[in-house]
Tab-separated table of C-alpha atoms in Angstrom:
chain	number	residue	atom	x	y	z
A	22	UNK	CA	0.028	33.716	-24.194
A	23	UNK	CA	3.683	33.396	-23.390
A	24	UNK	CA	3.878	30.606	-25.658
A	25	UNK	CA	6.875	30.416	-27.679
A	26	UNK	CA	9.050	31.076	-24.024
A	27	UNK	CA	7.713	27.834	-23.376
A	28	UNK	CA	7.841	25.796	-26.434
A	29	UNK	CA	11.772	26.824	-26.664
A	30	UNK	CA	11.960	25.613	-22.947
A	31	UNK	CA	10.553	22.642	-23.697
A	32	UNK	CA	12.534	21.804	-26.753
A	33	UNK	CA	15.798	22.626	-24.675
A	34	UNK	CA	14.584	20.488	-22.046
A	35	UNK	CA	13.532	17.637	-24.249
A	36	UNK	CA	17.199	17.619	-25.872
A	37	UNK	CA	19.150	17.038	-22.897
A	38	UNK	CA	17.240	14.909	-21.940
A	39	UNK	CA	17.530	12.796	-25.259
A	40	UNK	CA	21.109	13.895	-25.314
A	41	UNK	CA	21.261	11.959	-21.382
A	42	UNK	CA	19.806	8.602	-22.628
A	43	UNK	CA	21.916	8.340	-25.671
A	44	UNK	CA	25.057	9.076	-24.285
A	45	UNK	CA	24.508	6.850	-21.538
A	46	UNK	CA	24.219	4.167	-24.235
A	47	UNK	CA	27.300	5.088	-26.652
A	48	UNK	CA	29.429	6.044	-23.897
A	49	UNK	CA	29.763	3.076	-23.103
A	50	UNK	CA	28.592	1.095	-25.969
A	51	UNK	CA	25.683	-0.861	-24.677
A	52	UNK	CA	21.865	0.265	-25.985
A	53	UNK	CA	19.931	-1.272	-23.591
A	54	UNK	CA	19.119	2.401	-22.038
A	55	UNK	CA	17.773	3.267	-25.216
A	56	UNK	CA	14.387	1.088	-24.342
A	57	UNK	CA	13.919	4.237	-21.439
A	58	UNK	CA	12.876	6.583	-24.688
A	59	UNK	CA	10.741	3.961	-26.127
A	60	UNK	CA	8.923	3.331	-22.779
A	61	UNK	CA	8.395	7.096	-22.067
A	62	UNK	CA	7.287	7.738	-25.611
A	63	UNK	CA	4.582	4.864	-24.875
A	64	UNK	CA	3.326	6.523	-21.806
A	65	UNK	CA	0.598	8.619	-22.458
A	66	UNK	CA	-1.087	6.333	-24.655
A	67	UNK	CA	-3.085	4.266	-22.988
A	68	UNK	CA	-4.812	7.604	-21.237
A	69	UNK	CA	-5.261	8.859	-24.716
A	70	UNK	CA	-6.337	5.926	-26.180
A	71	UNK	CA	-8.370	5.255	-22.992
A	72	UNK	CA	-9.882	8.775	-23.493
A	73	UNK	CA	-11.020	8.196	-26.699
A	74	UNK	CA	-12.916	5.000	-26.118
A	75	UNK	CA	-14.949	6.714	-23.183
A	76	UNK	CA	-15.995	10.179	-24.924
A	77	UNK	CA	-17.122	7.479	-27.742
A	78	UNK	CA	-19.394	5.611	-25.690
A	79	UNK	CA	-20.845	7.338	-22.307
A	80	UNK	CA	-20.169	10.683	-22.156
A	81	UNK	CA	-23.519	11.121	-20.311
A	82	UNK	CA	-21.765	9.698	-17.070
A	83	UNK	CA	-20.528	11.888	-14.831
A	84	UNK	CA	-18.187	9.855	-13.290
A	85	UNK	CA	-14.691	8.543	-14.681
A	86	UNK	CA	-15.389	5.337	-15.921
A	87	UNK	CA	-13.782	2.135	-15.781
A	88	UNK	CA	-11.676	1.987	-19.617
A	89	UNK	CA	-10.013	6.026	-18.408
A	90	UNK	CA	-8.744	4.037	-15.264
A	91	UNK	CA	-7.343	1.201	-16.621
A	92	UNK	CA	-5.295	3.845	-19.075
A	93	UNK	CA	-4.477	5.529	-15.689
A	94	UNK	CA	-3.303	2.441	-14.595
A	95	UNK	CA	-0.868	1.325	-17.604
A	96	UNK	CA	0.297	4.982	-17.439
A	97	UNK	CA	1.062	4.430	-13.777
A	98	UNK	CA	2.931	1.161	-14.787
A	99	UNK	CA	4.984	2.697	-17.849
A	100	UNK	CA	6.155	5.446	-15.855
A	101	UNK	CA	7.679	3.762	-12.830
A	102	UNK	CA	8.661	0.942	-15.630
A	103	UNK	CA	10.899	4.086	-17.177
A	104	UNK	CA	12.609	4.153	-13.650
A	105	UNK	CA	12.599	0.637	-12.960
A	106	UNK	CA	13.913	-0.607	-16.451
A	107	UNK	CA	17.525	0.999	-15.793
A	108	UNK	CA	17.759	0.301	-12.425
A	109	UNK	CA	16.889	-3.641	-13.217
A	110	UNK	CA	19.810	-3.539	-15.534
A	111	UNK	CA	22.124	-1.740	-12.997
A	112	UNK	CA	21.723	-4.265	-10.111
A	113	UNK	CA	22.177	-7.214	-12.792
A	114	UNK	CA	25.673	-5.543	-14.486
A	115	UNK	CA	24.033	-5.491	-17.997
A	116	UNK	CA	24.802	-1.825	-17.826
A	117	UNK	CA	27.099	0.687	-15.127
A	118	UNK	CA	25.729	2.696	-12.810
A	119	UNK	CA	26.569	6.100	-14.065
A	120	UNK	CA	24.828	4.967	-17.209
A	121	UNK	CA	22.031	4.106	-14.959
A	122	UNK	CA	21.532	7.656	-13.505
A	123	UNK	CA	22.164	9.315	-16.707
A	124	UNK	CA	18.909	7.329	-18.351
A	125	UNK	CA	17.188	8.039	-15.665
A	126	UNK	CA	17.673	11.488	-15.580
A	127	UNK	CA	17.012	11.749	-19.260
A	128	UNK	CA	13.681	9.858	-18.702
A	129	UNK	CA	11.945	11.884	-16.817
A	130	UNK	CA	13.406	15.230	-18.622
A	131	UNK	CA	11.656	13.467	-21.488
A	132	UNK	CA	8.735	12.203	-19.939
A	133	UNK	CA	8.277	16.136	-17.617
A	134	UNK	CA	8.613	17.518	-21.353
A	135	UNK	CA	5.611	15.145	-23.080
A	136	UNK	CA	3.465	15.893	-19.755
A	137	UNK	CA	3.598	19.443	-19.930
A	138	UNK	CA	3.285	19.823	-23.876
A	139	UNK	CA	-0.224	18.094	-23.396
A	140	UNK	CA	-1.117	20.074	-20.385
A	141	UNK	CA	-0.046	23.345	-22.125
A	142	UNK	CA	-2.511	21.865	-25.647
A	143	UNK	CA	-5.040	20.866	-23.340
A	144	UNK	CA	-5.385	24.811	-22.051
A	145	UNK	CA	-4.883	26.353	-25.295
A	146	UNK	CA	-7.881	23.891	-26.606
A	147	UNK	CA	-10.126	25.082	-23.191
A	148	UNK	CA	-10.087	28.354	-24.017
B	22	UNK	CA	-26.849	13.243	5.757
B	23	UNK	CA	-23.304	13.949	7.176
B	24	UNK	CA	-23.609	13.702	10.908
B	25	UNK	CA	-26.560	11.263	11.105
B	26	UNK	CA	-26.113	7.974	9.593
B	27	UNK	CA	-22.305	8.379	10.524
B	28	UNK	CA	-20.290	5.307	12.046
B	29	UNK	CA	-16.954	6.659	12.903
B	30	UNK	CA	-16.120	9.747	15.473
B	31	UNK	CA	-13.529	10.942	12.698
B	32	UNK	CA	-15.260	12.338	9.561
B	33	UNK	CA	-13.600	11.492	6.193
B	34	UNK	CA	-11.019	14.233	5.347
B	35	UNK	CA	-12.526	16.490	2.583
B	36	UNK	CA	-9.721	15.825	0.176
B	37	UNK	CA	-10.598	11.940	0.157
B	38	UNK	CA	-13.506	12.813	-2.054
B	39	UNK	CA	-12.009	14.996	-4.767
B	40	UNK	CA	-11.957	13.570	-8.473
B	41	UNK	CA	-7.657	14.598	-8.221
B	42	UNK	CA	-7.607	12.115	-5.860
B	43	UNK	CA	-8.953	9.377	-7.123
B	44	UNK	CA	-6.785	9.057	-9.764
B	45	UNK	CA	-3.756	9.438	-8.343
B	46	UNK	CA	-4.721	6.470	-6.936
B	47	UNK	CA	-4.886	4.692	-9.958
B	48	UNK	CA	-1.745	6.230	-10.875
B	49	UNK	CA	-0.428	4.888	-7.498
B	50	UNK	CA	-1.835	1.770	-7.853
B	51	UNK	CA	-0.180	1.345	-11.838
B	52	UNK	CA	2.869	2.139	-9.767
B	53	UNK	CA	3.165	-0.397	-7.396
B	54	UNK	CA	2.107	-2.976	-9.762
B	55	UNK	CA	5.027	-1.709	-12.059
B	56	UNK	CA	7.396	-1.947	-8.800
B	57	UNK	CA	6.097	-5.452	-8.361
B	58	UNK	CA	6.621	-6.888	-11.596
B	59	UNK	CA	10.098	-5.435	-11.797
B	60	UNK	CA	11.345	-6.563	-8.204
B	61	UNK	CA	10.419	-10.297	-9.536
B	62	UNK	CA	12.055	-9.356	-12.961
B	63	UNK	CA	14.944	-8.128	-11.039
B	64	UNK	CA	15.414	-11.577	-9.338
B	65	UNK	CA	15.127	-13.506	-12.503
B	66	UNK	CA	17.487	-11.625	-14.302
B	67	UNK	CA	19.785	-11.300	-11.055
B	68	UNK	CA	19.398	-15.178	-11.182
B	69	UNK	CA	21.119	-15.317	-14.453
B	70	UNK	CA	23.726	-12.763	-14.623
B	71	UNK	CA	27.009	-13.322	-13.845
B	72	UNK	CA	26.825	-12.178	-10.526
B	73	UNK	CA	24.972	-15.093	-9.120
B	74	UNK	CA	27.563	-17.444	-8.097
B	75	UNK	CA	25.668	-19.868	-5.926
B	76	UNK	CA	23.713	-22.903	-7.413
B	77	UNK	CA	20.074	-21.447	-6.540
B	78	UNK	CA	18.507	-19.988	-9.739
B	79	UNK	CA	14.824	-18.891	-9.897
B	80	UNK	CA	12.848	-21.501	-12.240
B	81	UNK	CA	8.724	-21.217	-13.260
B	82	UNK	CA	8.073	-22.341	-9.054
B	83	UNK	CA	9.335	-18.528	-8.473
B	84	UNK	CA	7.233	-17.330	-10.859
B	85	UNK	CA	3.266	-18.985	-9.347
B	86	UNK	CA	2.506	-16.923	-6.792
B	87	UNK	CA	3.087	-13.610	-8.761
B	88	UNK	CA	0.816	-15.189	-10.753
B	89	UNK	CA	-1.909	-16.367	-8.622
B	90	UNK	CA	-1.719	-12.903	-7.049
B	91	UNK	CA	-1.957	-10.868	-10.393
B	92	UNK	CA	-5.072	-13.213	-11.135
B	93	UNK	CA	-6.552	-12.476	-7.707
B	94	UNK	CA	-6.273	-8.588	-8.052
B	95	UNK	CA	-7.513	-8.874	-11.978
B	96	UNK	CA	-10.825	-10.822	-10.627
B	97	UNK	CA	-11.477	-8.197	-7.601
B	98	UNK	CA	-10.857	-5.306	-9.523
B	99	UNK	CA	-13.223	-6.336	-12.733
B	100	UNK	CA	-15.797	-6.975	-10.186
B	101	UNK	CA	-18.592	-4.283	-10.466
B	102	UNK	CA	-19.138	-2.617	-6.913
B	103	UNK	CA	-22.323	-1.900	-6.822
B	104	UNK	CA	-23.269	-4.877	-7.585
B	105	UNK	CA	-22.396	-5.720	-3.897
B	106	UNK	CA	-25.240	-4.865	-2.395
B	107	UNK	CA	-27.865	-5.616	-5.707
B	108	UNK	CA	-29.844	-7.745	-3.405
B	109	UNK	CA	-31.343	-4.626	-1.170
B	110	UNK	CA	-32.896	-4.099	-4.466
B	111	UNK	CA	-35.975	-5.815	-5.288
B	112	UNK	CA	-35.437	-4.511	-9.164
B	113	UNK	CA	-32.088	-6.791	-9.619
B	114	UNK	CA	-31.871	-10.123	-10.793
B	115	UNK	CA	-32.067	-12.955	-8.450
B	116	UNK	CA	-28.279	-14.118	-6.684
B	117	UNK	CA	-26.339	-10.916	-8.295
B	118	UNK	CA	-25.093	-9.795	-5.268
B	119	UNK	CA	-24.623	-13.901	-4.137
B	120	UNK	CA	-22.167	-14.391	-6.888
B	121	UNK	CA	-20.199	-10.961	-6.695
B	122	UNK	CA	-19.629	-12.546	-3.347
B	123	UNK	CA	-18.815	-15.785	-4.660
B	124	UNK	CA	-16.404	-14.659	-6.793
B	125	UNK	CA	-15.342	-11.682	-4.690
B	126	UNK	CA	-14.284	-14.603	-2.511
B	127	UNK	CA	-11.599	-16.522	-4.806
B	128	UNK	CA	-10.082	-13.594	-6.035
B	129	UNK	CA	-9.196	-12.502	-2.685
B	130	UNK	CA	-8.182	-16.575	-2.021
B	131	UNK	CA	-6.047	-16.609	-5.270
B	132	UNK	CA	-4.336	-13.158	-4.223
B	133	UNK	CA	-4.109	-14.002	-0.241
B	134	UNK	CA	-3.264	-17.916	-1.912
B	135	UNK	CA	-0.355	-15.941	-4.157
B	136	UNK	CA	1.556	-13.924	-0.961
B	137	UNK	CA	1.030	-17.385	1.166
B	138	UNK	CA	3.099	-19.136	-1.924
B	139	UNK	CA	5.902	-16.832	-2.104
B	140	UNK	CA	6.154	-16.660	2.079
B	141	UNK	CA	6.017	-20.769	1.293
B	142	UNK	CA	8.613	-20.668	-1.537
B	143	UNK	CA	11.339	-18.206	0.091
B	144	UNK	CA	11.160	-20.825	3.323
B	145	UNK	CA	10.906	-23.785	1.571
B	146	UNK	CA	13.669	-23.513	-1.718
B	147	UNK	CA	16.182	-20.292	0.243
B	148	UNK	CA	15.909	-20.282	3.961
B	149	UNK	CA	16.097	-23.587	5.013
B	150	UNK	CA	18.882	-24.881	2.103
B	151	UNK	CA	20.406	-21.461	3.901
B	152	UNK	CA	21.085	-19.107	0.959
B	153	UNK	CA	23.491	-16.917	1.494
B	154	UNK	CA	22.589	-13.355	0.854
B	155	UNK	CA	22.658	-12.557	-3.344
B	156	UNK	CA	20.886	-16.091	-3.452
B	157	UNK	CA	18.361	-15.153	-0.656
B	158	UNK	CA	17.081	-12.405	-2.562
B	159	UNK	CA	15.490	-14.609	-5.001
B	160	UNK	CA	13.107	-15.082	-2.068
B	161	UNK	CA	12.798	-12.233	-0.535
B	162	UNK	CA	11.813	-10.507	-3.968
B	163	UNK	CA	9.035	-13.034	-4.098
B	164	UNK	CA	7.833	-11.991	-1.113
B	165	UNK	CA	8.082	-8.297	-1.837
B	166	UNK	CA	6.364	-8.482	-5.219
B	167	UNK	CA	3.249	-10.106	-4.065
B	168	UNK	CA	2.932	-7.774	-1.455
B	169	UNK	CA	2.961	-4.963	-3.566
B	170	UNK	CA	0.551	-6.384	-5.612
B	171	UNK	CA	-1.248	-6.730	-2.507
B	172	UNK	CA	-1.187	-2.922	-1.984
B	173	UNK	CA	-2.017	-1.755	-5.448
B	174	UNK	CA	-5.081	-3.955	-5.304
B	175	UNK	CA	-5.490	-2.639	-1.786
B	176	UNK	CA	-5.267	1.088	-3.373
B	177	UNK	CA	-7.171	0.488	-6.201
B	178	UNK	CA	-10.268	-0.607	-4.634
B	179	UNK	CA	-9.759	2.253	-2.183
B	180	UNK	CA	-9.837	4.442	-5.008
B	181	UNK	CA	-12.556	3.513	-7.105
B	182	UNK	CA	-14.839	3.520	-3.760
B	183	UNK	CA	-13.821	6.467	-3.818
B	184	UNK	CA	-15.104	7.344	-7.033
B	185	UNK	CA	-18.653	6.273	-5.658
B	186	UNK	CA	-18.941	8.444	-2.880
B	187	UNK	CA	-18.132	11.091	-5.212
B	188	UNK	CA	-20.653	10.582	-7.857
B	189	UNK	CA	-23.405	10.325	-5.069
B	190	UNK	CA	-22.147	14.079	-3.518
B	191	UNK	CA	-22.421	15.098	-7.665
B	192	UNK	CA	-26.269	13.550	-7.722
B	193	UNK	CA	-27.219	15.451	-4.882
C-alpha cells in the first residue's frame, strides 16, 4: 500500500496544525486556545470507548445499538465544541480574532489528521 | 410490502434508509446540541466580560429553560421505541406501552415547557425593560439554544426511527 506517502502527509499535516494552535496562543500570550488540542484529542473517544462496550455485550444484533450512538453523539458535541470553544472566546474579547481563526484552523488540521489515521488502521486491519 | 400498506403518494427516498445515514444523524444531532450549549455559554460569558456595559447580566433564571429542555430531550430519547406500540402484543406486560406514553408525554412538556421559558424570559427580563442590543442578546441566545435543542431531539428521534426501518429491510 502507499503507506508511508501517507503517514508523512499526515505527520506534515498534523504539525501545522499544532504549529496553528500554539502560535495562536504565544503570539499573543494568552493559552486559552490551547483547550482546542485537548478537545480534539478527546474526540474520538467516546466512539471508541462506545465501540468497545457494544462488541462486549451484543454483537449478535444487527443493528447499531443504543451505547455506539450516544458515543456518536458526544463525538458530534466535541467536534463542533472544537469550533465553538474559540469562537465563544472571540465574541467575549478573552482572546483576538486572528487568534481565533488560527485555532480553528489548527483544529480541524488536527482533528482531519486523527480521523483519517483511524480510517487508514481501520482498512489495513480489514484486510 | 412497498406499494400496499403505503400512506403517502411520495415514497421514502432510498438514501433515508442507509446505515451512513443514520448516523450522521447522530453526529448532527451531537452537533446542534454542542451549538446549543455554547450559544447559552456565549451569553453568560458575554454577560461578564468587559464588553457588557449595561446593568442586565444573565443569573441561574437564564439558565432553567436550557435545563428543562435538556431534561425533556434526555427523557424522550432514553425512551425505548418499540415499546410504543407493546400493547398490539398480547406477549408484553400489561400498561408498557401506557407508560412509554405517559412519560413520552412530560418529556415532550418539560422540552416544549423549556423553549416556552426562554420565549417567557427574553420578554419578560430584556424586551420589555428594552435592552438595547449587546444586552438583548442575553435573550435572544435563550431562545436560540432551546430551539436547537429542540432540533437535535427532533433529529435524533428521526434518526434512530430510522434505524428501525432499517433493521426490519435486514430481517427480511
Amino acid at each position: 500500500m502507499a503507506g508511508l506517502k501517507t503517514i508523512i502527509v499526515l505527520s506534515f499535516i498534523l504539525a501545522i496544525g499544532f504549529l496553528l494552535v500554539i502560535l495562536s496562543s504565544a503570539l499573543f500570550k494568552n493559552y486559552l486556545t490551547l483547550l482546542v488540542v485537548a478537545t480534539y484529542v478527546i474526540a474520538p473517544i467516546p466512539n471508541w470507548i462506545c465501540g468497545k462496550a457494544q462488541n462486549q455485550d451484543d454483537f449478535m444484533d444487527s443493528g447499531t445499538s443504543s451505547i455506539v450512538e450516544l458515543g456518536r453523539f458526544m463525538t458530534g458535541f466535541l467536534v463542533v465544541m472544537g469550533v465553538a470553544l474559540p469562537a465563544v472566546f472571540a465574541h467575549c474579547d478573552l482572546i483576538r480574532i486572528e487568534a481565533m481563526v488560527m485555532s480553528i484552523i489548527g483544529g480541524l488540521l488536527i482533528y482531519g489528521t486523527i480521523i483519517s489515521f483511524t480510517m487508514f488502521f481501520h482498512e489495513q486491519e480489514e484486510f | 410490502m412497498e406499494s400496499s400498506d403505503r400512506l403517502f403518494r411520495f415514497p421514502k427516498p432510498q438514501w433515508m434508509n442507509s446505515a451512513n445515514t443514520r448516523s450522521g444523524g447522530v453526529y448532527v444531532a451531537g452537533a446542534l446540541f454542542s451549538i446549543a450549549l455554547f450559544v447559552l455559554i456565549d451569553a453568560a460569558t458575554f454577560s461578564k466580560s468587559h464588553l457588557n456595559g449595561s446593568d442586565f447580566h444573565m443569573n441561574f433564571v437564564d439558565w432553567i429553560p436550557g435545563i428543562f429542555s435538556a431534561l425533556g430531550m434526555l427523557v424522550i430519547n432514553s425512551i425505548d421505541k418499540s415499546r410504543l406500540s407493546a400493547d398490539n402484543f398480547s406477549y408484553s406486560g400489561d400498561g408498557v406501552a401506557w407508560k412509554a406514553r405517559v412519560v413520552l408525554f412530560m418529556g415532550f412538556a418539560a422540552m416544549a415547557g423549556g423553549l416556552a421559558g426562554a420565549v417567557t424570559v427574553m420578554v419578560l427580563k430584556y424586551v420589555v425593560p428594552e435592552a438595547s442590543w449587546p444586552a438583548l442578546w442575553f435573550g435572544v441566545a435563550n431562545v436560540v439554544a432551546n430551539a436547537m435543542v429542540m432540533l437535535s431531539s427532533v433529529v435524533l428521534w428521526v434518526s434512530q426511527n430510522m434505524e428501525d426501518d432499517y433493521t426490519y429491510n435486514l430481517a427480511l
